[in-house]
């Protein structure tokens, strides 16, 4: 390759999202209602936009990116660079070639904007005037705050208390963008009040914040709930990451041996791997490994069961067949709040059950993971989000194994976000900074 | 234009820096020694690298960017986009066309890296093993922390106490990059101790931090002091900004009517305007205005005198002919610490004295300025540094005047840095976030 950065021109940016559903090795198990209680499936239209529900059910392989959303992708800096980590390779003395995709260059600092711009567009087009948003690490919330503003929508954000307290700057960021930001659990919703009753200082969780946003949306005609990850339409809208990545690797005649990202709900992971996943399902690519970096705090794909479960603790949306630790499981707190969740996307869960996704699990203290982020910062110069640090850690581990075996492996990982608003977490774990 | 973003390919990135000295309307007044005391000119080699002193004195118009530095520019994401602010134009209902240059996309978050990579390279090449760095807002410090690491140099940073306390994350950032970070004034240097004696909680200033870095460098054989702004070689190495900007505007057949940036020492301002400054000095361009946005806390170009003065309070470096408020003047504290300085670069001061640079001065409370940053964030989606907010404010003011006069003006401004580590300042001024 000529330079260590592989850019695409704006005109080369994909015009369609890729929906893997028609290409899955077997039909995706449908959402279903529990045996008792009211139908959750019938409730869905009280929560979400029609468009997102249609996309969740779509079996079209290629779905046109609406022009307005495509232009906004350009506005926020897409296509994003793919970069060769030459300095990291030299530092590790590995024969592996390492590449990373720069989703950290998004203006709000993460890949989330790929879906939030689309979701806000759908809402505005359907005449909705307000979004109810859940956010764990704060990446989803910031991206929705911006996307709402662009489309003239009001925006209320349920921000997991633990992360809210850890990152006051994230809340300021969302407020400066014009959003209302609440520390979840709140006393605004029934489910919030239930948790506050048990513990007035309850640290919250993505599940609780999601449940609050759903109850908010159901209680008002002008409001829909948004979705940060997991659901088919979120994975779909993230496919832009991987479609770009494949074009970039093709342009330098490179094929990945292993593709790595951190994995929570799974949308950045799916978005990143989707184009090569398609090639593998088509039988064109035999050897690529897809590797999700999980936290020991919520090792769903590694230690969970593949079964029907609810995906948020209010149990007001249908059950899905997912890898789950149990929707009511209490998960230890970590700084990478964005990947602490009880289950992973149905699409990825099915693929995991077919043996198509590998995982690595990292310790709850996050020391090894954050040390990898520090190494990456000192060697390459880019400060990644705590969640993305898991991908960095896994990429380094793969590169070191390639060194042991003297393998000329191609490792490609996704930097899902930047860490400029995550210093408190880094300080607490690394201690000497 | 086809898209709102104007990119350059890597191969289009300039290979030379532009030195304006041979093109100035009259010779640049030389640095000189004060009438009493030891020769400061002879002291310079105890402070700085040979290369930077040679470049300070150079009369070559075009200076080749060393290949290693050029490749590092690519590594950190150059060339940077020029972007049309279509949304801001619509929001303001102005007939003006507004463009902005994205120096905020640098990995450490500001334009400073253009010079710090070069300075660290010069030091490493000359066998220096340690840098003594001053930093006001923290942008210079972070960029030097990274650049030192890249070249295997140790790095000690004197960080103005007021900003150090306002932005603990900036200090963490530098430490995570491996630098030693001290809150200035420190007890490490004579000048530091002098100020601490007067006031143990002295808030510091760029001048004091600079003086500390000089005394540190003079006291050790392995160390040189670095320079954040003002000096010729710093302006030179920032010329990459403006050379890119001109290529980008040329590619869409656009010519600026007014070019705007914030102005402290003056290096981002010079870097940004240099290519059009050359055209104006060559007589090819008649009408372009160069507009520096100043703070009322230090309105050097607007209210200062053009005379010989020292440029840092230890008075250990030579006097320069500059617009100055007096080196010992006590300047009010503002959040945009990076533009609070007693004087501006000799090159820009000469041009100002010839009537070639306009200014706008903004109130010390920074309310108007930070509101402009909020508007820009909400409308365009990009969070700028407090210093860059001055450029945003001035660009909006120019656009509103164009609206009043119904003028189809072309306004181009420079976003010198991002604001992800500046929320505390925004909170203090905007209050409602």
Coordinates of C-alpha atoms in Angstrom, one line a residue, chain A residues 2-11 68 70-72 74-78 83-84 87 100 102 105-109 113 146 149-150 168-170 172-179 370 373-374 377-383 418 420-424 426-427 430 432-433, chain B residues 2-11 68 70-72 74-78 83-84 87 100 102 105-109 113 146 149-150 168-170 172-179 370 373-374 377-383 418 420-424 426-427 430 432-433:
Chain A
X2 CA 1.1 3.5 -0.7
X3 CA 0.1 5.3 2.5
X4 CA -0.9 4.0 6.0
X5 CA -4.3 5.5 5.6
X6 CA -6.9 4.2 3.2
X7 CA -9.5 6.8 2.3
X8 CA -12.6 6.4 0.2
X9 CA -13.9 9.4 -1.8
X10 CA -17.4 10.6 -0.9
X11 CA -18.7 9.2 -4.2
X68 CA -31.2 13.0 3.4
X70 CA -26.8 9.8 3.1
X71 CA -26.0 13.5 2.9
X72 CA -25.9 13.7 6.7
X74 CA -21.2 13.0 4.5
X75 CA -21.9 16.0 6.7
X76 CA -20.5 14.1 9.8
X77 CA -17.4 13.0 7.9
X78 CA -18.2 9.7 6.2
X83 CA -5.8 2.9 8.9
X84 CA -2.8 0.6 9.0
X87 CA 3.6 1.7 14.6
X100 CA -8.3 -0.2 12.3
X102 CA -11.9 5.1 12.5
X105 CA -13.9 10.4 14.2
X106 CA -17.7 10.9 14.4
X107 CA -18.4 14.4 15.8
X108 CA -20.1 13.1 18.9
X109 CA -17.3 10.6 19.2
X113 CA -24.5 8.4 14.7
X146 CA -27.4 15.8 17.8
X149 CA -31.6 18.7 16.8
X150 CA -30.9 18.3 13.1
X168 CA -20.6 14.6 34.0
X169 CA -19.2 15.9 30.7
X170 CA -21.3 13.5 28.7
X172 CA -23.2 18.5 29.6
X173 CA -22.5 17.5 26.0
X174 CA -26.1 16.3 25.5
X175 CA -27.6 19.3 27.3
X176 CA -25.5 21.7 25.2
X177 CA -27.0 20.0 22.2
X178 CA -30.4 20.9 23.5
X179 CA -31.5 17.6 25.0
X370 CA -7.2 -0.1 29.7
X373 CA -5.7 1.5 25.3
X374 CA -2.8 3.4 26.8
X377 CA -2.5 5.9 22.6
X378 CA 1.2 6.1 23.1
X379 CA 2.2 4.2 20.0
X380 CA -0.5 5.3 17.5
X381 CA -1.7 8.5 19.1
X382 CA -5.4 7.8 19.3
X383 CA -7.4 7.8 22.5
X418 CA -13.1 8.1 21.2
X420 CA -12.0 12.2 25.3
X421 CA -14.9 12.2 27.7
X422 CA -13.8 9.1 29.6
X423 CA -10.8 10.2 31.5
X424 CA -12.4 9.6 34.9
X426 CA -9.2 5.7 32.8
X427 CA -8.0 7.4 36.0
X430 CA -4.9 3.0 35.6
X432 CA -1.0 6.5 37.8
X433 CA -2.4 9.1 35.5
Chain B
X2 CA -20.8 18.8 -5.4
X3 CA -20.6 18.0 -1.7
X4 CA -20.4 20.2 1.4
X5 CA -17.0 18.7 2.3
X6 CA -13.9 19.5 0.3
X7 CA -11.3 16.8 0.8
X8 CA -7.8 16.7 -0.6
X9 CA -6.2 13.3 -1.4
X10 CA -3.0 12.5 0.5
X11 CA -0.9 13.0 -2.6
X68 CA 9.3 11.8 8.4
X70 CA 5.2 14.7 6.3
X71 CA 4.4 11.0 6.9
X72 CA 3.4 11.9 10.4
X74 CA -0.6 11.7 7.1
X75 CA -0.6 9.5 10.2
X76 CA -2.6 12.1 12.2
X77 CA -5.1 12.6 9.4
X78 CA -3.9 15.3 7.1
X83 CA -16.3 22.1 5.0
X84 CA -19.2 24.3 3.8
X87 CA -26.7 24.5 7.8
X100 CA -14.5 26.2 7.9
X102 CA -11.2 21.2 10.4
X105 CA -9.9 16.6 13.8
X106 CA -6.3 16.2 15.0
X107 CA -6.0 13.3 17.4
X108 CA -5.0 15.5 20.3
X109 CA -7.7 17.9 19.3
X113 CA 0.4 19.0 16.2
X146 CA 2.2 12.8 21.8
X149 CA 6.4 9.8 22.6
X150 CA 6.6 9.3 18.8
X168 CA -8.0 18.0 35.0
X169 CA -8.7 15.8 32.0
X170 CA -6.1 17.7 29.9
X172 CA -4.7 13.2 32.5
X173 CA -4.4 13.1 28.8
X174 CA -0.8 14.3 28.8
X175 CA 0.1 11.9 31.6
X176 CA -1.6 9.0 29.8
X177 CA 0.7 9.9 26.9
X178 CA 3.7 9.4 29.2
X179 CA 4.5 13.1 30.0
X370 CA -19.7 30.5 24.0
X373 CA -20.1 27.8 20.0
X374 CA -23.4 26.4 21.2
X377 CA -22.7 22.7 17.8
X378 CA -26.5 22.6 17.6
X379 CA -26.6 23.6 13.9
X380 CA -23.5 21.9 12.4
X381 CA -22.8 19.3 15.1
X382 CA -19.2 20.2 15.9
X383 CA -18.0 21.1 19.4
X418 CA -12.2 20.6 19.6
X420 CA -14.3 17.7 24.3
X421 CA -12.1 18.4 27.2
X422 CA -13.5 21.9 27.8
X423 CA -16.9 21.3 29.3
X424 CA -16.1 22.8 32.7
X426 CA -18.6 25.9 28.9
X427 CA -20.6 25.0 32.1
X430 CA -23.4 29.1 29.8
X432 CA -27.8 26.2 31.9
X433 CA -25.9 23.1 30.8

